[in-house]
mmCIF file of C-alpha atoms in Angstrom:
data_model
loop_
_atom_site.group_PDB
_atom_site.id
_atom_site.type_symbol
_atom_site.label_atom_id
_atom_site.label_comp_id
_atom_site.label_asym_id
_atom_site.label_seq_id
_atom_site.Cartn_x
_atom_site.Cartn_y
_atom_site.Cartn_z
ATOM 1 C CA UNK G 12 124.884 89.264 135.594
ATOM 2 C CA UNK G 13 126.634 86.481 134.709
ATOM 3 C CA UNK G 14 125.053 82.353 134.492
ATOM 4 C CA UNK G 15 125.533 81.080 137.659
ATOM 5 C CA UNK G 16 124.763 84.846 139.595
ATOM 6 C CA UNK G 17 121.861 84.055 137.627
ATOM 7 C CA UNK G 18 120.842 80.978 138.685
ATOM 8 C CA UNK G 19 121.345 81.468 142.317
ATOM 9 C CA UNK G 20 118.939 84.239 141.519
ATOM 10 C CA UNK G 21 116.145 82.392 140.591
ATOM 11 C CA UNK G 22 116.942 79.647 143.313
ATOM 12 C CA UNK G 23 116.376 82.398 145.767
ATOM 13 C CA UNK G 24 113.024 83.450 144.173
ATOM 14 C CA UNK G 25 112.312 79.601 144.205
ATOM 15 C CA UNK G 26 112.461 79.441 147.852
ATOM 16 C CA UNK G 27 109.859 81.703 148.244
ATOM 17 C CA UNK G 28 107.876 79.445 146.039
ATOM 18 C CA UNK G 29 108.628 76.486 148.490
ATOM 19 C CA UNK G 30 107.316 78.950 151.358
ATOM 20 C CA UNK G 31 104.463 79.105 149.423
ATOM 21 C CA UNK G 32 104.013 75.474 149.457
ATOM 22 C CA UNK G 33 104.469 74.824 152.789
ATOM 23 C CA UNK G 34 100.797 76.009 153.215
ATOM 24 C CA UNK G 35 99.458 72.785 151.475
ATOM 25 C CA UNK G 36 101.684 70.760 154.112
ATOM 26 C CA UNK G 37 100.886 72.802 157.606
ATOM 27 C CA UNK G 38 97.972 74.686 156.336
ATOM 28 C CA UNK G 39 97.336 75.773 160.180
ATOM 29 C CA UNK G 40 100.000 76.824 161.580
ATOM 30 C CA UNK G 41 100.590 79.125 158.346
ATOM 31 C CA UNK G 42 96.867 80.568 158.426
ATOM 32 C CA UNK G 43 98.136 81.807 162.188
ATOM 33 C CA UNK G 44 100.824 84.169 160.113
ATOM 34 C CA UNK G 45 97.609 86.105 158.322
ATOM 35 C CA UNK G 46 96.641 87.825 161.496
ATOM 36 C CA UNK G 47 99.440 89.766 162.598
ATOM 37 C CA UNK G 48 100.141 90.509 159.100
ATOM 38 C CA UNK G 49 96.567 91.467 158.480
ATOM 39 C CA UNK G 50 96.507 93.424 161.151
ATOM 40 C CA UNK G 51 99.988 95.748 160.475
ATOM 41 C CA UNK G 52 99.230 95.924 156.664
ATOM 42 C CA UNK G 53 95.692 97.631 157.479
ATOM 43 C CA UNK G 54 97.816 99.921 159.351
ATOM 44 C CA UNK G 55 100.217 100.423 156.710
ATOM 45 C CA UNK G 56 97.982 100.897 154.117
ATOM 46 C CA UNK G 57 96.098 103.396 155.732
ATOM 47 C CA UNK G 58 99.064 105.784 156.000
ATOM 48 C CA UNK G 59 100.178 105.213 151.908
ATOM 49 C CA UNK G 60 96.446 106.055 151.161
ATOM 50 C CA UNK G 61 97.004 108.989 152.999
ATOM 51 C CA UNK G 62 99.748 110.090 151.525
ATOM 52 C CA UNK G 63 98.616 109.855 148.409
ATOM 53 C CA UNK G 64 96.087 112.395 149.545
ATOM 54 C CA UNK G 65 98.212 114.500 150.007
ATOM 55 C CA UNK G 66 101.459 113.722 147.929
ATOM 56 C CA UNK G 67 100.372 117.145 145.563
ATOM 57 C CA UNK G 68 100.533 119.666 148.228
ATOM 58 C CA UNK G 69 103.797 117.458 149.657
ATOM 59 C CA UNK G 70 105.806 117.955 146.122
ATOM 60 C CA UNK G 71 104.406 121.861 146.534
ATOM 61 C CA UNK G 72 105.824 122.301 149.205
ATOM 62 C CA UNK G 73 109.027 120.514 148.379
ATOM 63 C CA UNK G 74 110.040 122.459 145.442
ATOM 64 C CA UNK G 75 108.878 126.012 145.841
ATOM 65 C CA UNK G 76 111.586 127.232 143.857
ATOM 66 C CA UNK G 77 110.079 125.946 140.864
ATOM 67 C CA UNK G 78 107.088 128.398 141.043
ATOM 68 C CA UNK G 79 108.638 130.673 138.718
ATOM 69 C CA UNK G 80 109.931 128.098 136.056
ATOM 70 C CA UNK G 81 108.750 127.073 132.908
ATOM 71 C CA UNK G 82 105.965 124.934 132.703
ATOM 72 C CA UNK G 83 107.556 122.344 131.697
ATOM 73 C CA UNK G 84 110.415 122.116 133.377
ATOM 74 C CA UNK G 85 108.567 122.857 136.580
ATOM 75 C CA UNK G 86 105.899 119.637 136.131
ATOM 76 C CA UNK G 87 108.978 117.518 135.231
ATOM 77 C CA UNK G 88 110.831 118.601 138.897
ATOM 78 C CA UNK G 89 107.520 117.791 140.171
ATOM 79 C CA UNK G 90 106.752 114.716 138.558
ATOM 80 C CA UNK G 91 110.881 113.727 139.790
ATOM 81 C CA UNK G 92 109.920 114.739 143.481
ATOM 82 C CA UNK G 93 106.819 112.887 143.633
ATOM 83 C CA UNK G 94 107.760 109.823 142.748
ATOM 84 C CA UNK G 95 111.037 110.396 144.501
ATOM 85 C CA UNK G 96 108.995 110.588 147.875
ATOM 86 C CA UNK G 97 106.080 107.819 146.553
ATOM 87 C CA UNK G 98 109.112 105.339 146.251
ATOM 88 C CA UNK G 99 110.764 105.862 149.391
ATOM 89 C CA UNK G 100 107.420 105.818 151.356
ATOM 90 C CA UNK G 101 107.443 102.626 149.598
ATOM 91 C CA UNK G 102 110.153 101.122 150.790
ATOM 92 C CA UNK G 103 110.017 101.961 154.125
ATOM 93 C CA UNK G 104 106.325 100.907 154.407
ATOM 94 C CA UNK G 105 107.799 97.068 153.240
ATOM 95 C CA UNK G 106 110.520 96.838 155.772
ATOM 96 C CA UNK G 107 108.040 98.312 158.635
ATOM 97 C CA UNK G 108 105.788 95.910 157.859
ATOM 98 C CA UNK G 109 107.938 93.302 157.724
ATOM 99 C CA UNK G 110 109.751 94.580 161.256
ATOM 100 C CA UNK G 111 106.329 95.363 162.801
ATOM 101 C CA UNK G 112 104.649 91.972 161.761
ATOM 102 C CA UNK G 113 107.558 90.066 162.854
ATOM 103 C CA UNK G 114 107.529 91.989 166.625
ATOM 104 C CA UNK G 115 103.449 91.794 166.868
ATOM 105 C CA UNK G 116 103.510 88.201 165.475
ATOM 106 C CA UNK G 117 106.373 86.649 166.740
ATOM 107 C CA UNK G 118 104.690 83.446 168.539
ATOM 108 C CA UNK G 119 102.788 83.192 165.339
ATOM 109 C CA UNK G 120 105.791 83.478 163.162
ATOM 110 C CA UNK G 121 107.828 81.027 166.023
ATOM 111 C CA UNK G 122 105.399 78.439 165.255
ATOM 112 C CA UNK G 123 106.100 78.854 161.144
ATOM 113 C CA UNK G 124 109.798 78.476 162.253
ATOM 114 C CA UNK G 125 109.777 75.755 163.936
ATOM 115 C CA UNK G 126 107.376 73.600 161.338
ATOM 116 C CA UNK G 127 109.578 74.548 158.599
ATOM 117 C CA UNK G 128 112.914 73.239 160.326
ATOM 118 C CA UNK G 129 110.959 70.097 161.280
ATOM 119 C CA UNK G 130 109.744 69.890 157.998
ATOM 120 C CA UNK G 131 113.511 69.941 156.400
ATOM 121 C CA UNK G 132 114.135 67.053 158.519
ATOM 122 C CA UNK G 133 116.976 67.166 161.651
ATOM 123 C CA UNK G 134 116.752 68.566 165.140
ATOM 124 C CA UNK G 135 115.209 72.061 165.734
ATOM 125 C CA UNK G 136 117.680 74.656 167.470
ATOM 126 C CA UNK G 137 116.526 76.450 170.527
ATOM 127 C CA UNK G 138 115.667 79.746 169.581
ATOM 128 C CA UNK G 139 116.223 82.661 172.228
ATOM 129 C CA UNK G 140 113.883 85.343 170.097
ATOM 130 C CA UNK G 141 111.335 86.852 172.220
ATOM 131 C CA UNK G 142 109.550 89.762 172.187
ATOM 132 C CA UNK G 143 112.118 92.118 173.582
ATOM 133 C CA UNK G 144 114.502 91.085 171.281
ATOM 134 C CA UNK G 145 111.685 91.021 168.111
ATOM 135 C CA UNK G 146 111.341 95.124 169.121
ATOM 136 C CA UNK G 147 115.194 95.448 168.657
ATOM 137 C CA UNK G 148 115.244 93.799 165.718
ATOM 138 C CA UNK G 149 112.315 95.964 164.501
ATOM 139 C CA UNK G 150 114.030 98.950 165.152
ATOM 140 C CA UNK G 151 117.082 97.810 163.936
ATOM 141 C CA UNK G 152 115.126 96.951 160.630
ATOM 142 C CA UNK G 153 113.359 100.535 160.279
ATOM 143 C CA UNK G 154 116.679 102.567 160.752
ATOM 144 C CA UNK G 155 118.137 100.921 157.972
ATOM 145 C CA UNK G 156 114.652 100.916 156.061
ATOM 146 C CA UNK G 157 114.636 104.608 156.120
ATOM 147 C CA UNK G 158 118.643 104.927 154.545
ATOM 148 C CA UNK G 159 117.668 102.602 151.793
ATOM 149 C CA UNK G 160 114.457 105.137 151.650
ATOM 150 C CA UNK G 161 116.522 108.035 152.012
ATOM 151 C CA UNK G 162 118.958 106.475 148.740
ATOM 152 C CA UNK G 163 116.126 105.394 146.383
ATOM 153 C CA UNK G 164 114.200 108.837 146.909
ATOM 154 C CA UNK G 165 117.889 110.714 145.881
ATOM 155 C CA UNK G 166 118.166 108.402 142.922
ATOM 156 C CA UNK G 167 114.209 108.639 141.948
ATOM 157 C CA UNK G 168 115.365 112.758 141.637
ATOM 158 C CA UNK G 169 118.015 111.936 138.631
ATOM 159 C CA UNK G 170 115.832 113.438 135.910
ATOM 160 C CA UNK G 171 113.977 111.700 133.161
ATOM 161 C CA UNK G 172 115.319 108.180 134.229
ATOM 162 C CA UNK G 173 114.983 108.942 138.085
ATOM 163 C CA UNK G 174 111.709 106.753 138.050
ATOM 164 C CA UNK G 175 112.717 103.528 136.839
ATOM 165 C CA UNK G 176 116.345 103.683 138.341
ATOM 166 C CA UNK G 177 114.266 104.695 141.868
ATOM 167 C CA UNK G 178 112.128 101.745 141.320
ATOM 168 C CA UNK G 179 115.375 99.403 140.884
ATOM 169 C CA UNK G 180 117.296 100.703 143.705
ATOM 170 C CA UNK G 181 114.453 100.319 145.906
ATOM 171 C CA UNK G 182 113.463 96.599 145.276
ATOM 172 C CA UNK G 183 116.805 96.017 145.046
ATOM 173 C CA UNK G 184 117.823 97.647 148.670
ATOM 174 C CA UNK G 185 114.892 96.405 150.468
ATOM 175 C CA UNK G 186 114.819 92.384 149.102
ATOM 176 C CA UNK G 187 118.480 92.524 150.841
ATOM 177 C CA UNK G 188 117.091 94.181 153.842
ATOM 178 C CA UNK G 189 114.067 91.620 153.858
ATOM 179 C CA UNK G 190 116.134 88.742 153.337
ATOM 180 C CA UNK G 191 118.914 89.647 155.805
ATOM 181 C CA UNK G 192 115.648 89.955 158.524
ATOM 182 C CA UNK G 193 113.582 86.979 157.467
ATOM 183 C CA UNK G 194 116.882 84.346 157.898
ATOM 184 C CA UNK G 195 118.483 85.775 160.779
ATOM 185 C CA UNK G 196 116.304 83.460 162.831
ATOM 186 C CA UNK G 197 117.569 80.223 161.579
ATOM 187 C CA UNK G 198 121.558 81.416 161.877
ATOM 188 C CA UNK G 199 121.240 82.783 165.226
ATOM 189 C CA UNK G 200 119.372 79.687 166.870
ATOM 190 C CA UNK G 201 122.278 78.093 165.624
ATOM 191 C CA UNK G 202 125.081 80.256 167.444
ATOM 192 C CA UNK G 203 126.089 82.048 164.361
ATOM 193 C CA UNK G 204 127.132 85.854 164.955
ATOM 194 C CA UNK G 205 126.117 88.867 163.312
ATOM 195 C CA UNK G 206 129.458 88.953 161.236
ATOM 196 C CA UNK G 207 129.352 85.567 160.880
ATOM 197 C CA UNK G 208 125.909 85.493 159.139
ATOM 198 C CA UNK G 209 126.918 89.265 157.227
ATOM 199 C CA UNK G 210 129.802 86.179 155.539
ATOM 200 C CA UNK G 211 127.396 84.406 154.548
ATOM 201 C CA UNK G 212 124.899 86.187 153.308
ATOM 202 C CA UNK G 213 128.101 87.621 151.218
ATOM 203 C CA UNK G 214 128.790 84.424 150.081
ATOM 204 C CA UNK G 215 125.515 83.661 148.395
ATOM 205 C CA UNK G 216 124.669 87.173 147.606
ATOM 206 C CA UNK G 217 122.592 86.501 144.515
ATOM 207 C CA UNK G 218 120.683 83.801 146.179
ATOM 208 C CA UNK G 219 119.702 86.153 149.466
ATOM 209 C CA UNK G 220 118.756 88.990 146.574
ATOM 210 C CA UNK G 221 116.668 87.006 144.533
ATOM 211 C CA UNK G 222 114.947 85.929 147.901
ATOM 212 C CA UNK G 223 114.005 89.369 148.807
ATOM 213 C CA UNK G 224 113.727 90.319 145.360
ATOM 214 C CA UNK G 225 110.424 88.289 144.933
ATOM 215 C CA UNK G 226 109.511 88.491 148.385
ATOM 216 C CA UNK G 227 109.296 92.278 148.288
ATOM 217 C CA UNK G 228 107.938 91.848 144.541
ATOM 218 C CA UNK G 229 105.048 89.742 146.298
ATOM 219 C CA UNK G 230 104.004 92.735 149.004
ATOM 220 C CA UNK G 231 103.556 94.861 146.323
ATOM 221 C CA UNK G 232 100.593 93.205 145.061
ATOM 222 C CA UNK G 233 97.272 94.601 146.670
ATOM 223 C CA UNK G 234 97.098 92.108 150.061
ATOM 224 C CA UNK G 235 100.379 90.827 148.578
ATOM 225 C CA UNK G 236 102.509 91.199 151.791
ATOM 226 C CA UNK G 237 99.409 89.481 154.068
ATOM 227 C CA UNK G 238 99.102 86.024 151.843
ATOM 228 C CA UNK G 239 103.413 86.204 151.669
ATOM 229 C CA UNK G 240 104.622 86.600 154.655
ATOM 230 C CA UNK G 241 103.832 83.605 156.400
ATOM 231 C CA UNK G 242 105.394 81.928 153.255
ATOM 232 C CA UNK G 243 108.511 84.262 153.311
ATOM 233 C CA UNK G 244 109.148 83.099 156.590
ATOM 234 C CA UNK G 245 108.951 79.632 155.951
ATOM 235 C CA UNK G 246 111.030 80.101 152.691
ATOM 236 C CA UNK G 247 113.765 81.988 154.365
ATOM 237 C CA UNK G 248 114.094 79.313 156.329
ATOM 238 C CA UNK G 249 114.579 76.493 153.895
ATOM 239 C CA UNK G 250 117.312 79.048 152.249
ATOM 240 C CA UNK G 251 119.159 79.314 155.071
ATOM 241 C CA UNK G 252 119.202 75.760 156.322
ATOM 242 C CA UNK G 253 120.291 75.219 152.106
ATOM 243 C CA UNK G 254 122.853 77.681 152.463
ATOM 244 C CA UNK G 255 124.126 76.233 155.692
ATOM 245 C CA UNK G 256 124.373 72.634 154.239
ATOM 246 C CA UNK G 257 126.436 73.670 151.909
ATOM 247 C CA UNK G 258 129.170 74.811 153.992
ATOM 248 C CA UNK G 259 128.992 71.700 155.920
#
């Protein structure tokens, strides 16, 4: 990665930071963002503790052909297919949440919005987002959730270095995914189409990446993804308004 790829990085990950605090500015209307996250995550969580329950007789199951294998060769398949599965539960448990908090929190996350665009001075846009159009976006967000699932479980199977090269691929994958959801908001209240904001986010791809990045960084952190994502949402805004401004 070159300097200034870099450094638009780490400005992403800073915006997250601002996000973060915005809570010492609107501590109220942020504390609203904890429930619906709360709420989804205890969900969430429930399912990843249960399959880690049963992740042993899953990775059985999934390689039966190495029954008859060397011992060693047949934990090291193993070892491959259960982390290939742990990471792609993973990363489809972050985008859900993010989809699902976003649909069951949306006047919640509205408010968050709409303080943070006040807060970065100018008029706010009319927003059209309800909550039909939150549950497209959810399922919008899933489907493409469970590809980048579906890719960082294939890579997690590479042998020997399938773990840490899973791990990559699925931050990686779903920080895009999370920070294409999280600013789509602020573009479309402004009129700006879907291809219009794909440009964009083109444009300042290293920025958008590092956003995600440390957002989905944040949700892996035991009650991580509760205490962020009021403050993603108020950092994705502030990147995209940034963003915007500089194509003005």
């Amino acid at each position: 990665m070159s300097d200034a790829p870099a450094r638009s990085f780490l400005r992403g990950a800073a915006d997250l930071a601002r996000g973060f605090g915005f809570w010492s500015r609107r501590p109220g209307v942020m504390a609203l963002g904890l429930i619906p996250a709360a709420i989804v995550g205890l969900v969430l969580l429930g399912g990843l503790i249960a399959l880690g329950a049963f992740l042993p007789q899953i990775v059985d199951a999934l390689t039966p052909f190495a029954d008859a294998w060397p011992e060693l060769w047949a934990t090291l398949v193993r070892v491959a297919a259960g982390t290939a599965v742990l990471g792609g539960a993973i990363v489809l448990v972050a985008v859900s949440f993010t989809a699902l908090t976003l649909m069951v929190g949306e006047p919640f996350y509205d408010r968050i919005w709409r303080a943070a665009e006040a807060d970065l001075g100018g008029p706010v846009p009319d927003s059209e987002s309800g909550f039909w159009r939150s549950v497209g976006d959810a399922v919008g967000l899933i489907a493409r959730g469970l590809l980048a699932a579906v890719i960082a479980a294939l890579v997690g199977l590479i042998p020997v270095v399938g773990g840490v090269l899973g791990s990559v691929t699925a931050v990686s994958l779903t920080g895009w995914l999370l920070a294409d959801e999280l600013t789509s908001r602020a573009l479309s209240a402004r009129g700006i189409l879907a291809a219009d904001r794909r440009r964009l986010r083109r444009t300042h791809r290293a920025r958008f990446l590092g956003f995600g990045v440390a957002t989905q960084l944040c949700f892996l952190v035991p009650l991580g993804a509760v205490v962020a994502m009021p403050a993603a949402v108020a950092g994705s805004t502030r990147l995209a308004r940034t963003v915007l401004d500089a194509h003005d």
